[in-house]
Short mmCIF file of C-alpha atoms in Angstrom, two decimals:
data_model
loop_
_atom_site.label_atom_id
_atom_site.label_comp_id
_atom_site.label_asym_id
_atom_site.label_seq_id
_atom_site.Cartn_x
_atom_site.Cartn_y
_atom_site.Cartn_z
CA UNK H 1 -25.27 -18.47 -62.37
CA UNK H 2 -22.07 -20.48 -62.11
CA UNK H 3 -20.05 -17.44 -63.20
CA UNK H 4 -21.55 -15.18 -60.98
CA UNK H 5 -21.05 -17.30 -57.88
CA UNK H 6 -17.44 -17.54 -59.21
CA UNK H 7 -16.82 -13.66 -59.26
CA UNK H 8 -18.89 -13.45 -55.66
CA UNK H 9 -16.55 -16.31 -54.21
CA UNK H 10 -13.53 -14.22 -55.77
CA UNK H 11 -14.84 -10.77 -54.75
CA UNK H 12 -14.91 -11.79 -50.92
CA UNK H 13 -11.95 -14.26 -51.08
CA UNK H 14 -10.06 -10.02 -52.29
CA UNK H 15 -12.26 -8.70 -49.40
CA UNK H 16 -10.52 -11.23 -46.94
CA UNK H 17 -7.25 -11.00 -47.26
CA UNK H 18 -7.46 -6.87 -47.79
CA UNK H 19 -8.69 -7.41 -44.08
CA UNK H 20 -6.43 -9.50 -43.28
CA UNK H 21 -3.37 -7.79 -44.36
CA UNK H 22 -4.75 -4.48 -42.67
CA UNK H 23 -4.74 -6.57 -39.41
CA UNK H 24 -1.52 -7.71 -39.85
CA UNK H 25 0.14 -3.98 -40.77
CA UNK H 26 -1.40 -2.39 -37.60
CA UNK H 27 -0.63 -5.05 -35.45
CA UNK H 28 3.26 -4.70 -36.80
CA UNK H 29 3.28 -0.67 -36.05
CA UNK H 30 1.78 -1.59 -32.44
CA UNK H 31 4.60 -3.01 -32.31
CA UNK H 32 6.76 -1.20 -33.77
CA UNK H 33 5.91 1.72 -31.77
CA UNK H 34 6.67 -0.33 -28.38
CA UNK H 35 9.42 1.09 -26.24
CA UNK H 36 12.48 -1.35 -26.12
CA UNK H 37 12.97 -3.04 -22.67
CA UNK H 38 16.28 -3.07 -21.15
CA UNK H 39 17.32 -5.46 -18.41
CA UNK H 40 17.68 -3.61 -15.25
CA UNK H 41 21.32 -2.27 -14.98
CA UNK H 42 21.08 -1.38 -11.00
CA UNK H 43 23.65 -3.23 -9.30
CA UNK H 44 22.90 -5.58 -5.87
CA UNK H 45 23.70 -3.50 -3.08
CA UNK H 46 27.08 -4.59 -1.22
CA UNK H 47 26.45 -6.09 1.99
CA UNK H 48 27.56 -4.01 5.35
CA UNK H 49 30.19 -6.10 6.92
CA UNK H 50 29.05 -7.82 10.27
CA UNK H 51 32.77 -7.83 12.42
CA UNK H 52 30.57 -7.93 15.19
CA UNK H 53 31.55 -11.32 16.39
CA UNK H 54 35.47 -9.92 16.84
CA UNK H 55 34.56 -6.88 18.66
CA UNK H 56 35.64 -7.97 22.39
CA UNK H 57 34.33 -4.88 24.48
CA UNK H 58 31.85 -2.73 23.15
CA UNK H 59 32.59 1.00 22.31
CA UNK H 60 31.56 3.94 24.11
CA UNK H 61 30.65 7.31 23.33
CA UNK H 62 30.73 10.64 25.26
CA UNK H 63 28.81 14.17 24.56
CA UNK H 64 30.15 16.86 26.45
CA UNK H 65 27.54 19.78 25.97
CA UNK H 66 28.65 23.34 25.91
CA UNK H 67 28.15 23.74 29.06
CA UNK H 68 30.14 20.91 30.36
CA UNK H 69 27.43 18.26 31.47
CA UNK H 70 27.65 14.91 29.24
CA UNK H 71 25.97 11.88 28.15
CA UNK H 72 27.59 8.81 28.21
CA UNK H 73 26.42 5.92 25.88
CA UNK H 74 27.71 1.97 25.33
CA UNK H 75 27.05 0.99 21.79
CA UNK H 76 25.94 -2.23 20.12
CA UNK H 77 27.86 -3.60 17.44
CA UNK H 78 25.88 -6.92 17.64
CA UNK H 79 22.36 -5.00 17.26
CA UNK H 80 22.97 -3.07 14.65
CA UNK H 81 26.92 -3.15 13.21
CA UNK H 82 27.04 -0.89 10.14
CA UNK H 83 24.58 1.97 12.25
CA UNK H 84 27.37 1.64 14.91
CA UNK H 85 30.41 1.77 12.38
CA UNK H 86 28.67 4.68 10.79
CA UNK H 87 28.24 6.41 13.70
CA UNK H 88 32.03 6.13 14.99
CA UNK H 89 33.07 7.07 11.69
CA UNK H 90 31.85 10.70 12.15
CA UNK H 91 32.45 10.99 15.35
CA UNK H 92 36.29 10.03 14.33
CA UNK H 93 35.52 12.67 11.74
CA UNK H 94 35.17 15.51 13.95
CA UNK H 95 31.94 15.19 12.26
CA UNK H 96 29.49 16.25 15.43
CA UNK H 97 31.52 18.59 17.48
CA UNK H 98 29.52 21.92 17.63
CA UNK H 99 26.68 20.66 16.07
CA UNK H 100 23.41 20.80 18.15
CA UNK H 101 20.33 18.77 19.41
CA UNK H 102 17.68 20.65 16.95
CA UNK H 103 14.81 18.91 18.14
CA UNK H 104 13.30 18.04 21.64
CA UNK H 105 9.97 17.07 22.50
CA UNK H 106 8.93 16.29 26.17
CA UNK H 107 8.16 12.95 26.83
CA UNK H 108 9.61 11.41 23.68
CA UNK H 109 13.14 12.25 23.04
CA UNK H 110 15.88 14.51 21.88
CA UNK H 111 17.19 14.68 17.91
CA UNK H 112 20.66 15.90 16.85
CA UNK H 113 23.63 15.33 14.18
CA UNK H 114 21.95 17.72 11.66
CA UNK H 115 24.91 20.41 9.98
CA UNK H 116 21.87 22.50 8.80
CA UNK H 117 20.61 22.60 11.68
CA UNK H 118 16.92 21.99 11.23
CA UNK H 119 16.65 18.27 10.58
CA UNK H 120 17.23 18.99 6.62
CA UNK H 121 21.17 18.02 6.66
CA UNK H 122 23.03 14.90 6.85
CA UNK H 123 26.87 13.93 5.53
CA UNK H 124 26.02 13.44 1.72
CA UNK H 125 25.20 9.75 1.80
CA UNK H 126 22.31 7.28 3.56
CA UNK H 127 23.24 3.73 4.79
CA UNK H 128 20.87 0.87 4.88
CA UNK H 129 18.05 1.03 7.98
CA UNK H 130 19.10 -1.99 10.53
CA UNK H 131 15.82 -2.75 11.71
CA UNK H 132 13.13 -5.56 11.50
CA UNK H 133 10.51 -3.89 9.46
CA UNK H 134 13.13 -3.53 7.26
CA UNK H 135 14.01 -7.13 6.62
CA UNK H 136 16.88 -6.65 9.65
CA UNK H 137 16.56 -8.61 12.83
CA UNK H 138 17.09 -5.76 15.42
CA UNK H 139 14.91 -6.84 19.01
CA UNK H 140 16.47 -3.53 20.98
CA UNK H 141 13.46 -1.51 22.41
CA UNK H 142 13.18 1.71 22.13
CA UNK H 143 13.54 2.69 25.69
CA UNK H 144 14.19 5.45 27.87
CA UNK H 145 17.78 6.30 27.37
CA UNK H 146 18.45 4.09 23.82
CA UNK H 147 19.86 5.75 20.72
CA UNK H 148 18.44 5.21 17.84
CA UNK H 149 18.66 6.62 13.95
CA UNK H 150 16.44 9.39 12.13
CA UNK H 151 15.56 8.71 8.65
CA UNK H 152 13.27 9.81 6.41
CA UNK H 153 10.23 7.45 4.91
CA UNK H 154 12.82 5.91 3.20
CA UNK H 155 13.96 3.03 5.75
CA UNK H 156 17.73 3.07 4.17
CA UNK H 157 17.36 6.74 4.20
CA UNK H 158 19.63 7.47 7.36
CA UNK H 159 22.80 9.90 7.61
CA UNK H 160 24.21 11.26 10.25
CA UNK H 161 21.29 12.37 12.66
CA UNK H 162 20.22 10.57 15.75
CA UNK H 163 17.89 10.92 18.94
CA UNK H 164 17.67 9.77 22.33
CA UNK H 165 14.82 8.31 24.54
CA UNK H 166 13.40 10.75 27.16
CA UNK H 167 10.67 7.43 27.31
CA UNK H 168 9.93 4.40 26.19
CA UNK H 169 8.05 4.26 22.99
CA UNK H 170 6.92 0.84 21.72
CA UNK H 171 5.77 2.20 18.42
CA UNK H 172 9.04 2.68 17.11
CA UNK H 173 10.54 -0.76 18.14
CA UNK H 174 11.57 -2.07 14.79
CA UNK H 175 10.82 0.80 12.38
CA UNK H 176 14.23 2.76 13.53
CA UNK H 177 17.94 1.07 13.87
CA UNK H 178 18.37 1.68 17.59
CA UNK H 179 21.86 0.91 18.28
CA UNK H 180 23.02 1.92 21.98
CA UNK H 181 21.83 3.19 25.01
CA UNK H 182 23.01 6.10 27.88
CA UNK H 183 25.03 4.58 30.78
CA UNK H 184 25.71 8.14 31.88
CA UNK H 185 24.19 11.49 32.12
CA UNK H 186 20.65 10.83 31.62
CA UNK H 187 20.02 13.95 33.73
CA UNK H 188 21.78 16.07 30.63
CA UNK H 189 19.20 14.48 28.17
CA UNK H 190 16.34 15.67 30.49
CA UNK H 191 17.73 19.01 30.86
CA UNK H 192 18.15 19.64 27.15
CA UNK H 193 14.64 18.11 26.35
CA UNK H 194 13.16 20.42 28.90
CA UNK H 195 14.09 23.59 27.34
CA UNK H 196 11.41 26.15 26.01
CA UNK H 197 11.04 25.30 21.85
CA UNK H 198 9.38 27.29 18.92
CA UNK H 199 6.65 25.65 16.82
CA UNK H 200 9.11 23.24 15.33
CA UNK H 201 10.29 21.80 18.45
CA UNK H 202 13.67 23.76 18.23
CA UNK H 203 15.00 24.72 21.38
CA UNK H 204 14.69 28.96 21.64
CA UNK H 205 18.48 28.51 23.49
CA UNK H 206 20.64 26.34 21.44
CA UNK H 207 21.63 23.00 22.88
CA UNK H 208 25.21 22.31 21.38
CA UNK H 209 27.43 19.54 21.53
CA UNK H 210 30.92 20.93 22.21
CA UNK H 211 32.81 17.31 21.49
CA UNK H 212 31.25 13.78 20.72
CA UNK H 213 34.72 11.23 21.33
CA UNK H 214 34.72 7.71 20.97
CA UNK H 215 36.35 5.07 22.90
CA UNK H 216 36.78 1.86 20.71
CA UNK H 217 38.53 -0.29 23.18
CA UNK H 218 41.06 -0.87 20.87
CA UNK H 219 39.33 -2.26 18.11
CA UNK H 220 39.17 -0.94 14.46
CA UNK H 221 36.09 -0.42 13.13
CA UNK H 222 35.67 -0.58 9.25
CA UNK H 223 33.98 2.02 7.23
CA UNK H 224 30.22 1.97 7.00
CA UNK H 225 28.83 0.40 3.68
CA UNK H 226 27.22 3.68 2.27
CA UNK H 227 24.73 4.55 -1.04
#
């Protein structure tokens, strides 16, 4: 009896660690088989310079259409200071001359800047979106007659392409980087967003923007902290 208990005690003791030492094989292949984590290698973003606090008079911007008539705006450099020194930057660049206002919707605004020409385009890189939803403090309202950035849903997604006010629209107060606002020439804007459109809001006649010039005052804006 003794001897049998003995070979049963042995028998399961064998069982036991065959168990055992299946567990422990399958639990080193899991692992095995895991893919290796790497630390992230993306880089902090560099943070836009803010020269705000040096610029003395603010700059100002002119669109003469191709007919002549122009829009006159004053820019921020305290609202929103990499938007603006993006923004002078092409227009320095020749960037917007001939280019047109694609879109224009009647009691909203007008949209421009776009090479391609149908809102697809912008100059090859995006900038970072100014604006409170985006962790930005930016308090300017978009009202009748402010400029403000187009972006995608991507809120540092913005290039080159901007719109103007025709109204005020509250919903868009700190989801877009406005930046600036028409001291001049509101009656162009009107006249260009009160041309006949297709389905897409393009205007059938196109509404081009001979020369976009910039007056800095005298100051010397730095490049725009791109991605």
């Amino acid at each position: 009896m003794f001897k049998r208990n003995k070979a049963w005690y042995f028998l399961l003791s064998v069982m036991a660690l065959a168990i055992l030492l299946v567990g422990c094989g399958k639990e080193t292949e899991e692992k095995s088989m895991e893919t290796p984590k790497e630390e992230s290698a993306e880089q902090p973003k560099e943070a836009a310079v803010d020269y705000s606090a040096d610029v003395k008079e603010n700059p100002i911007v002119t669109i003469t259409m191709e007919n002549d008539e122009q829009i006159v705006l004053e820019l921020e450099p305290t609202v929103a200071p990499n938007t603006v020194a993006n923004f002078i930057s092409l227009i320095e660049d020749g960037y917007y001359d001939g280019l047109v206002f694609h879109r224009v919707i009647p009691g909203f605004m007008i949209q421009g800047g776009d090479p391609s020409g149908d809102g697809s385009g912008g100059p090859g890189y995006a900038i970072d979106g100014e604006f409170t939803s985006n962790g930005f403090e930016n308090n300017m309202k978009h009202e009748r007659g402010v400029i403000s950035t187009a972006r995608t849903q991507d809120p540092n997604s913005a290039g080159s392409q901007f719109f103007i006010m025709t109204d005020d629209n509250t919903s868009l107060d700190g989801e877009y980087a406005a930046f600036g606002k028409v001291t001049e020439g509101m009656e162009t804007v009107d006249a260009i967003v009160a041309t006949e459109t297709d389905a897409m809001d393009k205007p059938l006649e196109e509404q081009k923007m001979k020369t976009v010039e910039v007056d800095t005052k005298g100051f010397d804006y730095p490049e725009p902290t791109t991605h």
